[in-house]
């Protein structure tokens, strides 16, 4: 790695952040902002020669590009799917974000707590946070098809009320 004098600025080639370094320690080997390695590692210097001939592509690349193109029918199906999803989202009161792909999720239904659920009684509260009869809303991601659950509105409000009441008893 090349040593820089104190008067030279070091700029990360990846995120273009100016890096200030301590002269006693020396220049950074890793960008403190994006954590990419600094120096000549992974750097390529290209020299372009001017020529009158056009760009020549490999036949394989053209074939791959043709395979990725969608037909008009496939594009219409994708548009219809997206429009259907958007109409359902517009009709929902809540649309949580998917934890995997960050798309908005569709409400698929509600689910009661399983009979195997045994509420834990907190010693400080003297009663459980959730009753055995709580319910969850089931959400489905239309992009990655992940399923997530969250307390129903009534159970959330009951939990908030219970915790608020406990907080005022101090």
XYZ file of N, CA, C and O in Angstrom:
680
model
N 0.842 -1.167 0.000
C 0.000 0.000 0.000
C 0.889 1.233 0.000
O 1.888 1.296 0.683
N 0.522 2.221 -0.752
C 1.315 3.434 -0.878
C 1.081 4.334 0.323
O -0.047 4.555 0.731
N 2.180 4.859 0.870
C 2.065 5.791 1.991
C 1.708 7.166 1.435
O 2.265 7.629 0.464
N 0.785 7.833 2.094
C 0.369 9.168 1.694
C 1.017 10.182 2.622
O 1.151 9.949 3.821
N 1.380 11.337 2.081
C 1.896 12.387 2.944
C 0.724 13.027 3.670
O -0.425 12.852 3.287
N 1.030 13.794 4.708
C -0.029 14.403 5.493
C -0.861 15.370 4.670
O -2.015 15.597 4.954
N -0.274 15.968 3.630
C -1.000 16.955 2.849
C -1.946 16.314 1.823
O -2.823 16.978 1.304
N -1.763 15.031 1.521
C -2.618 14.373 0.542
C -3.918 13.912 1.192
O -3.936 13.522 2.342
N -5.000 13.952 0.419
C -6.287 13.454 0.886
C -6.468 12.044 0.375
O -6.103 11.736 -0.749
N -7.037 11.211 1.198
C -7.350 9.858 0.781
C -8.856 9.784 0.589
O -9.626 10.152 1.481
N -9.294 9.325 -0.583
C -10.713 9.213 -0.893
C -11.010 7.760 -1.229
O -10.289 7.129 -2.000
N -12.067 7.236 -0.632
C -12.460 5.851 -0.884
C -12.940 5.736 -2.328
O -13.839 6.476 -2.752
N -12.385 4.805 -3.108
C -12.833 4.657 -4.499
C -14.216 4.033 -4.613
O -14.828 4.075 -5.670
N -14.739 3.498 -3.522
C -16.034 2.814 -3.570
C -17.172 3.756 -3.217
O -18.180 3.821 -3.904
N -17.045 4.497 -2.123
C -18.143 5.376 -1.686
C -17.804 6.857 -1.827
O -18.619 7.708 -1.526
N -16.570 7.162 -2.263
C -16.113 8.530 -2.518
C -16.140 9.406 -1.264
O -16.350 10.603 -1.350
N -15.918 8.799 -0.119
C -15.850 9.533 1.139
C -14.399 9.909 1.407
O -13.501 9.072 1.262
N -14.166 11.168 1.781
C -12.812 11.584 2.137
C -12.467 10.967 3.487
O -13.248 11.037 4.431
N -11.307 10.374 3.565
C -10.904 9.667 4.776
C -9.812 10.473 5.475
O -8.761 10.747 4.907
N -10.088 10.868 6.702
C -9.113 11.594 7.519
C -8.425 10.568 8.397
O -9.083 9.805 9.095
N -7.105 10.550 8.352
C -6.390 9.553 9.138
C -5.381 10.221 10.045
O -4.904 11.312 9.805
N -5.057 9.533 11.111
C -4.115 10.010 12.110
C -2.700 9.779 11.593
O -2.339 8.649 11.251
N -1.841 10.821 11.551
C -0.489 10.662 11.026
C 0.358 9.681 11.845
O 1.271 9.058 11.312
N 0.048 9.510 13.125
C 0.819 8.576 13.943
C 0.476 7.131 13.600
O 1.335 6.255 13.643
N -0.782 6.872 13.275
C -1.211 5.506 12.942
C -0.965 5.204 11.481
O -0.616 4.089 11.112
N -1.151 6.200 10.625
C -0.964 6.015 9.188
C -2.290 5.897 8.480
O -3.358 5.972 9.096
N -2.237 5.720 7.162
C -3.476 5.662 6.384
C -4.288 4.408 6.693
O -3.747 3.389 7.119
N -5.590 4.541 6.482
C -6.506 3.423 6.710
C -6.309 2.354 5.636
O -6.026 2.669 4.487
N -6.467 1.097 6.016
C -6.441 0.010 5.045
C -7.842 -0.353 4.611
O -8.037 -1.033 3.613
N -8.824 0.095 5.385
C -10.229 -0.189 5.122
C -11.007 1.105 5.319
O -10.736 1.857 6.243
N -11.968 1.360 4.438
C -12.781 2.570 4.553
C -13.649 2.458 5.806
O -14.391 1.485 5.973
N -13.587 3.453 6.708
C -14.400 3.382 7.926
C -15.890 3.601 7.658
O -16.712 3.318 8.516
N -16.233 4.065 6.457
C -17.642 4.308 6.124
C -18.296 3.081 5.490
O -19.325 2.600 5.944
N -17.692 2.537 4.410
C -18.316 1.405 3.691
C -17.593 0.085 3.932
O -18.027 -0.955 3.448
N -16.466 0.107 4.638
C -15.699 -1.081 5.033
C -15.109 -1.856 3.857
O -14.784 -3.028 3.979
N -14.966 -1.222 2.704
C -14.275 -1.850 1.581
C -12.783 -1.615 1.733
O -12.343 -0.629 2.337
N -11.998 -2.522 1.166
C -10.557 -2.390 1.247
C -10.090 -1.246 0.370
O -10.636 -1.008 -0.704
N -9.087 -0.526 0.855
C -8.520 0.580 0.104
C -7.225 0.118 -0.540
O -6.652 -0.893 -0.170
N -6.740 0.832 -1.497
C -5.503 0.473 -2.165
C -5.800 -0.051 -3.556
O -6.834 0.241 -4.157
N -4.860 -0.844 -4.072
C -4.988 -1.332 -5.437
C -5.783 -2.618 -5.556
O -6.028 -3.102 -6.644
N -6.175 -3.195 -4.438
C -6.935 -4.444 -4.481
C -8.274 -4.220 -5.163
O -8.974 -3.258 -4.883
N -8.650 -5.090 -6.073
C -9.894 -5.055 -6.830
C -9.997 -3.855 -7.774
O -11.058 -3.511 -8.227
N -8.892 -3.187 -8.042
C -8.907 -2.058 -8.968
C -8.381 -2.513 -10.308
O -7.396 -3.244 -10.390
N -9.026 -2.076 -11.362
C -8.621 -2.430 -12.715
C -8.388 -1.136 -13.480
O -9.235 -0.235 -13.468
N -7.252 -1.034 -14.104
C -6.965 0.111 -14.963
C -7.111 -0.341 -16.406
O -6.461 -1.290 -16.846
N -7.978 0.311 -17.135
C -8.236 -0.028 -18.530
C -7.743 1.084 -19.431
O -7.899 2.266 -19.111
N -7.182 0.687 -20.560
C -6.799 1.660 -21.575
C -7.650 1.380 -22.794
O -7.704 0.247 -23.280
N -8.338 2.399 -23.264
C -9.234 2.248 -24.396
C -8.543 2.779 -25.635
O -8.004 3.892 -25.638
N -8.537 1.973 -26.669
C -7.974 2.396 -27.942
C -9.112 2.785 -28.872
O -10.121 2.091 -28.952
N -8.952 3.907 -29.532
C -9.957 4.329 -30.495
C -9.851 3.478 -31.753
O -8.769 3.264 -32.281
N -10.977 2.979 -32.206
C -10.996 2.226 -33.453
C -12.272 2.579 -34.199
O -13.263 3.015 -33.603
N -12.252 2.378 -35.486
C -13.412 2.707 -36.306
C -14.456 1.608 -36.293
O -15.595 1.828 -36.691
N -14.089 0.416 -35.838
C -15.055 -0.686 -35.840
C -16.021 -0.531 -34.671
O -15.675 0.011 -33.622
N -17.224 -0.989 -34.852
C -18.255 -0.911 -33.810
C -18.010 -1.942 -32.725
O -17.088 -2.760 -32.796
N -18.836 -1.915 -31.739
C -18.740 -2.861 -30.642
C -19.253 -4.209 -31.119
O -20.314 -4.303 -31.738
N -18.486 -5.257 -30.826
C -18.887 -6.606 -31.224
C -19.282 -7.372 -29.959
O -18.539 -7.415 -28.990
N -20.465 -7.946 -30.011
C -20.968 -8.716 -28.886
C -20.845 -10.199 -29.169
O -20.908 -10.628 -30.321
N -20.704 -10.966 -28.088
C -20.713 -12.417 -28.236
C -22.129 -12.867 -28.544
O -23.101 -12.302 -28.049
N -22.257 -13.917 -29.339
C -23.580 -14.444 -29.673
C -24.287 -14.969 -28.433
O -25.499 -14.870 -28.313
N -23.546 -15.536 -27.484
C -24.143 -16.096 -26.281
C -24.840 -15.021 -25.466
O -25.900 -15.252 -24.905
N -24.249 -13.823 -25.382
C -24.867 -12.743 -24.629
C -26.195 -12.340 -25.248
O -27.163 -12.078 -24.549
N -26.259 -12.286 -26.571
C -27.503 -11.927 -27.244
C -28.577 -12.972 -26.979
O -29.740 -12.639 -26.769
N -28.175 -14.248 -26.975
C -29.143 -15.309 -26.706
C -29.679 -15.192 -25.276
O -30.866 -15.378 -25.036
N -28.798 -14.876 -24.315
C -29.240 -14.719 -22.937
C -30.206 -13.544 -22.813
O -31.205 -13.626 -22.112
N -29.918 -12.454 -23.496
C -30.814 -11.298 -23.449
C -32.171 -11.639 -24.029
O -33.203 -11.214 -23.520
N -32.205 -12.429 -25.098
C -33.472 -12.808 -25.707
C -34.288 -13.712 -24.782
O -35.507 -13.654 -24.781
N -33.610 -14.551 -23.997
C -34.303 -15.436 -23.068
C -34.971 -14.647 -21.940
O -35.971 -15.078 -21.386
N -34.417 -13.484 -21.588
C -34.943 -12.702 -20.485
C -36.135 -11.838 -20.880
O -36.833 -11.318 -20.025
N -36.359 -11.653 -22.156
C -37.468 -10.823 -22.601
C -38.795 -11.534 -22.366
O -38.928 -12.730 -22.583
N -39.793 -10.769 -21.929
C -41.113 -11.325 -21.669
C -42.025 -11.030 -22.847
O -41.931 -9.968 -23.471
N -42.905 -11.948 -23.098
C -43.873 -11.736 -24.170
C -44.914 -10.716 -23.715
O -45.022 -10.408 -22.528
N -45.686 -10.198 -24.657
C -46.739 -9.235 -24.321
C -47.750 -9.851 -23.360
O -48.247 -9.183 -22.452
N -48.032 -11.137 -23.556
C -48.991 -11.824 -22.683
C -48.456 -11.919 -21.252
O -49.179 -11.678 -20.290
N -47.159 -12.236 -21.124
C -46.545 -12.344 -19.800
C -46.491 -10.973 -19.117
O -46.732 -10.864 -17.905
N -46.209 -9.940 -19.885
C -46.200 -8.590 -19.325
C -47.594 -8.184 -18.859
O -47.749 -7.563 -17.808
N -48.615 -8.545 -19.623
C -49.990 -8.217 -19.250
C -50.392 -8.956 -17.980
O -51.037 -8.387 -17.099
N -49.968 -10.223 -17.856
C -50.272 -10.991 -16.649
C -49.610 -10.363 -15.419
O -50.217 -10.271 -14.353
N -48.365 -9.907 -15.582
C -47.653 -9.263 -14.473
C -48.336 -7.955 -14.095
O -48.483 -7.642 -12.905
N -48.773 -7.195 -15.097
C -49.488 -5.940 -14.816
C -50.803 -6.205 -14.098
O -51.163 -5.494 -13.160
N -51.538 -7.219 -14.552
C -52.815 -7.567 -13.921
C -52.604 -7.999 -12.471
O -53.378 -7.635 -11.586
N -51.542 -8.777 -12.241
C -51.219 -9.233 -10.883
C -50.936 -8.033 -9.989
O -51.478 -7.904 -8.886
N -50.091 -7.135 -10.463
C -49.743 -5.949 -9.684
C -50.953 -5.065 -9.411
O -51.099 -4.525 -8.310
N -51.832 -4.932 -10.403
C -53.043 -4.129 -10.224
C -53.973 -4.773 -9.201
O -54.552 -4.089 -8.353
N -54.098 -6.089 -9.244
C -54.929 -6.801 -8.269
C -54.396 -6.642 -6.859
O -55.163 -6.418 -5.909
N -53.079 -6.747 -6.710
C -52.452 -6.561 -5.398
C -52.715 -5.148 -4.891
O -53.099 -4.950 -3.736
N -52.536 -4.151 -5.755
C -52.716 -2.760 -5.350
C -54.160 -2.478 -4.923
O -54.401 -1.770 -3.957
N -55.119 -3.055 -5.619
C -56.522 -2.862 -5.248
C -56.812 -3.435 -3.861
O -57.531 -2.829 -3.067
N -56.243 -4.600 -3.572
C -56.436 -5.196 -2.246
C -55.757 -4.358 -1.161
O -56.317 -4.155 -0.080
N -54.556 -3.867 -1.438
C -53.847 -3.030 -0.461
C -54.619 -1.747 -0.179
O -54.678 -1.295 0.972
N -55.218 -1.168 -1.219
C -55.980 0.068 -1.048
C -57.204 -0.133 -0.159
O -57.656 0.797 0.502
N -57.725 -1.352 -0.126
C -58.928 -1.615 0.667
C -58.618 -2.007 2.115
O -59.526 -2.099 2.929
N -57.353 -2.233 2.449
C -56.965 -2.621 3.805
C -56.739 -1.397 4.683
O -56.272 -0.365 4.198
N -57.060 -1.521 5.983
C -56.757 -0.448 6.926
C -55.274 -0.409 7.243
O -54.694 0.655 7.434
N -54.659 -1.586 7.350
C -53.234 -1.698 7.658
C -52.568 -2.519 6.562
O -53.164 -3.451 6.035
N -51.342 -2.155 6.271
C -50.544 -2.930 5.326
C -49.101 -2.925 5.828
O -48.313 -2.062 5.460
N -48.765 -3.890 6.698
C -47.390 -3.919 7.217
C -46.389 -4.227 6.102
O -46.751 -4.779 5.062
N -45.153 -3.859 6.360
C -44.090 -4.073 5.389
C -43.456 -5.440 5.628
O -43.194 -5.819 6.769
N -43.186 -6.165 4.556
C -42.551 -7.480 4.649
C -41.129 -7.318 5.197
O -40.379 -6.454 4.742
N -40.760 -8.148 6.151
C -39.424 -8.060 6.742
C -38.342 -8.574 5.798
O -37.166 -8.273 5.993
N -38.723 -9.319 4.760
C -37.728 -9.831 3.820
C -37.484 -8.903 2.644
O -36.360 -8.540 2.352
N -38.571 -8.509 1.956
C -38.404 -7.743 0.714
C -38.966 -6.329 0.797
O -38.857 -5.576 -0.158
N -39.571 -5.972 1.903
C -40.100 -4.631 2.165
C -41.286 -4.246 1.284
O -41.599 -3.070 1.150
N -41.956 -5.201 0.677
C -43.200 -4.927 -0.035
C -44.322 -4.868 0.998
O -44.200 -5.412 2.094
N -45.420 -4.223 0.644
C -46.564 -4.211 1.545
C -47.254 -5.569 1.504
O -47.313 -6.214 0.454
N -47.790 -5.984 2.661
C -48.368 -7.315 2.790
C -49.889 -7.265 2.761
O -50.504 -6.275 3.154
N -50.478 -8.353 2.294
C -51.928 -8.490 2.197
C -52.459 -9.251 3.405
O -51.852 -10.230 3.850
N -53.591 -8.793 3.920
C -54.235 -9.497 5.025
C -54.852 -10.780 4.483
O -55.692 -10.750 3.592
N -54.414 -11.917 5.019
C -54.911 -13.210 4.547
C -56.006 -13.753 5.454
O -56.795 -14.593 5.030
N -56.044 -13.300 6.707
C -57.071 -13.785 7.625
C -56.641 -13.636 9.065
O -55.622 -13.025 9.367
N -57.448 -14.200 9.948
C -57.119 -14.194 11.374
C -56.996 -15.627 11.856
O -57.552 -16.552 11.263
N -56.274 -15.771 12.935
C -56.008 -17.106 13.462
C -56.105 -17.032 14.983
O -55.448 -16.181 15.597
N -56.892 -17.896 15.603
C -56.942 -17.898 17.074
C -55.678 -18.547 17.634
O -54.988 -19.301 16.950
N -55.384 -18.229 18.883
C -54.231 -18.847 19.536
C -54.458 -20.350 19.623
O -55.590 -20.822 19.765
N -53.375 -21.084 19.523
C -53.512 -22.540 19.603
C -53.877 -22.954 21.022
O -53.607 -22.239 21.991
N -54.468 -24.108 21.145
C -54.857 -24.614 22.466
C -53.648 -24.948 23.321
O -53.744 -25.044 24.532
N -52.497 -25.104 22.681
C -51.278 -25.423 23.415
C -50.676 -24.196 24.092
O -49.776 -24.313 24.918
N -51.159 -22.984 23.753
C -50.628 -21.753 24.351
C -50.990 -21.689 25.827
O -52.148 -21.809 26.210
N -49.961 -21.491 26.657
C -50.163 -21.341 28.097
C -49.644 -19.965 28.481
O -48.444 -19.701 28.387
N -50.532 -19.065 28.887
C -50.093 -17.704 29.239
C -49.167 -17.710 30.444
O -49.378 -18.449 31.400
N -48.156 -16.870 30.397
C -47.221 -16.699 31.504
C -47.717 -15.559 32.383
O -48.014 -14.471 31.891
N -47.815 -15.806 33.676
C -48.250 -14.781 34.616
C -47.005 -14.065 35.134
O -46.180 -14.659 35.831
N -46.874 -12.797 34.788
C -45.736 -11.998 35.250
C -45.916 -11.656 36.717
O -46.983 -11.168 37.113
N -44.907 -11.903 37.528
C -45.031 -11.596 38.954
C -45.325 -10.110 39.215
O -46.098 -9.786 40.110
N -44.743 -9.217 38.431
C -44.961 -7.783 38.636
C -46.383 -7.378 38.273
O -46.953 -6.475 38.879
N -46.960 -8.036 37.282
C -48.319 -7.709 36.838
C -49.382 -8.469 37.628
O -50.474 -7.972 37.855
N -49.058 -9.690 37.954
C -50.034 -10.543 38.622
C -51.013 -11.197 37.663
O -51.951 -11.867 38.081
N -50.812 -10.987 36.385
C -51.663 -11.613 35.368
C -50.863 -11.708 34.066
O -49.833 -11.052 33.905
N -51.328 -12.514 33.126
C -50.588 -12.680 31.876
C -50.734 -11.459 30.955
O -51.721 -10.722 31.037
N -49.732 -11.269 30.091
C -49.803 -10.199 29.091
C -50.895 -10.491 28.056
O -51.592 -9.594 27.618
N -51.014 -11.750 27.669
C -52.011 -12.170 26.682
C -52.932 -13.211 27.304
O -52.472 -14.108 28.017
N -54.182 -13.095 27.025
C -55.128 -14.117 27.449
C -54.997 -15.317 26.519
O -54.514 -15.197 25.389
N -55.441 -16.462 26.959
C -55.336 -17.681 26.149
C -56.179 -17.591 24.882
O -55.954 -18.327 23.928
N -57.101 -16.657 24.829
C -57.999 -16.551 23.679
C -57.568 -15.466 22.690
O -58.376 -15.042 21.873
N -56.293 -15.022 22.736
C -55.874 -13.954 21.826
C -55.895 -14.447 20.378
O -55.923 -15.645 20.103
N -55.863 -13.509 19.463
C -55.855 -13.848 18.042
C -54.765 -13.085 17.307
O -54.278 -12.061 17.788
N -54.393 -13.604 16.172
C -53.392 -12.934 15.345
C -53.945 -12.760 13.936
O -54.762 -13.549 13.468
N -53.488 -11.690 13.292
C -53.803 -11.471 11.891
C -52.668 -12.069 11.079
O -51.495 -11.878 11.400
N -53.005 -12.776 10.020
C -52.021 -13.418 9.162
C -51.876 -12.572 7.906
O -52.866 -12.290 7.221
N -50.651 -12.156 7.613
C -50.362 -11.347 6.437
C -49.490 -12.139 5.472
O -48.624 -12.901 5.883
N -49.714 -11.912 4.188
C -49.001 -12.609 3.121
C -48.341 -11.582 2.222
O -48.979 -10.613 1.806
N -47.076 -11.799 1.908
C -46.364 -10.897 1.007
C -46.621 -11.332 -0.432
O -46.339 -12.483 -0.787
N -47.132 -10.438 -1.281
C -47.406 -10.814 -2.671
C -46.157 -10.868 -3.541
O -46.214 -11.330 -4.671
N -45.008 -10.425 -3.008
C -43.772 -10.438 -3.787
C -42.927 -11.679 -3.514
O -42.503 -12.362 -4.432
N -42.687 -11.956 -2.226
C -41.830 -13.113 -1.889
C -42.610 -14.232 -1.220
O -42.044 -15.266 -0.892
N -43.904 -14.011 -0.984
C -44.828 -15.011 -0.439
C -44.499 -15.438 0.995
O -44.860 -16.518 1.424
N -43.835 -14.564 1.734
C -43.577 -14.827 3.145
C -44.856 -14.569 3.936
O -45.632 -13.677 3.620
N -45.079 -15.349 4.979
C -46.249 -15.192 5.840
C -45.773 -14.676 7.191
O -44.807 -15.185 7.757
N -46.457 -13.642 7.706
C -46.138 -13.083 9.018
C -47.417 -12.918 9.813
O -48.499 -12.805 9.252
N -47.273 -12.901 11.145
C -48.423 -12.775 12.036
C -48.225 -11.584 12.957
O -47.101 -11.269 13.334
N -49.349 -10.955 13.343
C -49.307 -9.872 14.314
C -50.613 -9.870 15.091
O -51.649 -10.311 14.588
N -50.543 -9.419 16.338
C -51.729 -9.396 17.197
C -52.876 -8.645 16.526
O -52.654 -7.655 15.834
N -54.089 -9.118 16.770
C -55.249 -8.410 16.239
C -55.367 -7.058 16.932
O -54.797 -6.839 18.007
N -56.107 -6.165 16.315
C -56.266 -4.803 16.840
C -56.794 -4.811 18.272
O -56.283 -4.103 19.133
N -57.815 -5.613 18.552
C -58.398 -5.637 19.903
C -57.400 -6.149 20.939
O -57.328 -5.622 22.047
N -56.622 -7.160 20.578
C -55.627 -7.689 21.515
C -54.469 -6.716 21.723
O -53.915 -6.627 22.817
N -54.097 -5.980 20.670
C -53.058 -4.961 20.820
C -53.524 -3.859 21.767
O -52.778 -3.436 22.655
N -54.762 -3.404 21.580
C -55.294 -2.349 22.443
C -55.394 -2.813 23.893
O -55.096 -2.052 24.817
N -55.802 -4.069 24.090
C -55.894 -4.616 25.450
C -54.508 -4.684 26.095
O -54.354 -4.375 27.291
N -53.497 -5.067 25.333
C -52.129 -5.134 25.850
C -51.626 -3.738 26.218
O -51.050 -3.539 27.294
N -51.857 -2.762 25.346
C -51.427 -1.389 25.627
C -52.120 -0.867 26.875
O -51.484 -0.255 27.747
N -53.403 -1.095 26.988
C -54.180 -0.654 28.157
C -53.634 -1.290 29.441
O -53.449 -0.611 30.461
N -53.343 -2.570 29.395
C -52.839 -3.287 30.567
C -51.480 -2.737 30.996
O -51.240 -2.526 32.187
N -50.591 -2.501 30.031
C -49.260 -1.984 30.361
C -49.339 -0.537 30.850
O -48.577 -0.135 31.738
N -50.216 0.235 30.273
C -50.400 1.619 30.716
C -50.916 1.655 32.152
O -50.435 2.424 32.978
N -51.915 0.816 32.451
C -52.445 0.749 33.809
C -51.364 0.349 34.801
O -51.294 0.872 35.907
N -50.532 -0.608 34.396
C -49.454 -1.066 35.290
C -48.447 0.057 35.513
O -47.916 0.201 36.631
N -48.192 0.863 34.477
C -47.237 1.959 34.598
C -47.717 3.068 35.505
O -46.913 3.762 36.137
N -49.017 3.258 35.618
C -49.554 4.327 36.476
C -49.670 3.902 37.937
O -49.897 4.731 38.801
N -49.512 2.598 38.236
C -49.641 2.097 39.618
C -48.377 2.284 40.422
O -48.353 1.927 41.595
N -47.324 2.783 39.857
C -46.049 2.938 40.586
C -46.273 3.750 41.771
O -46.233 3.885 42.793
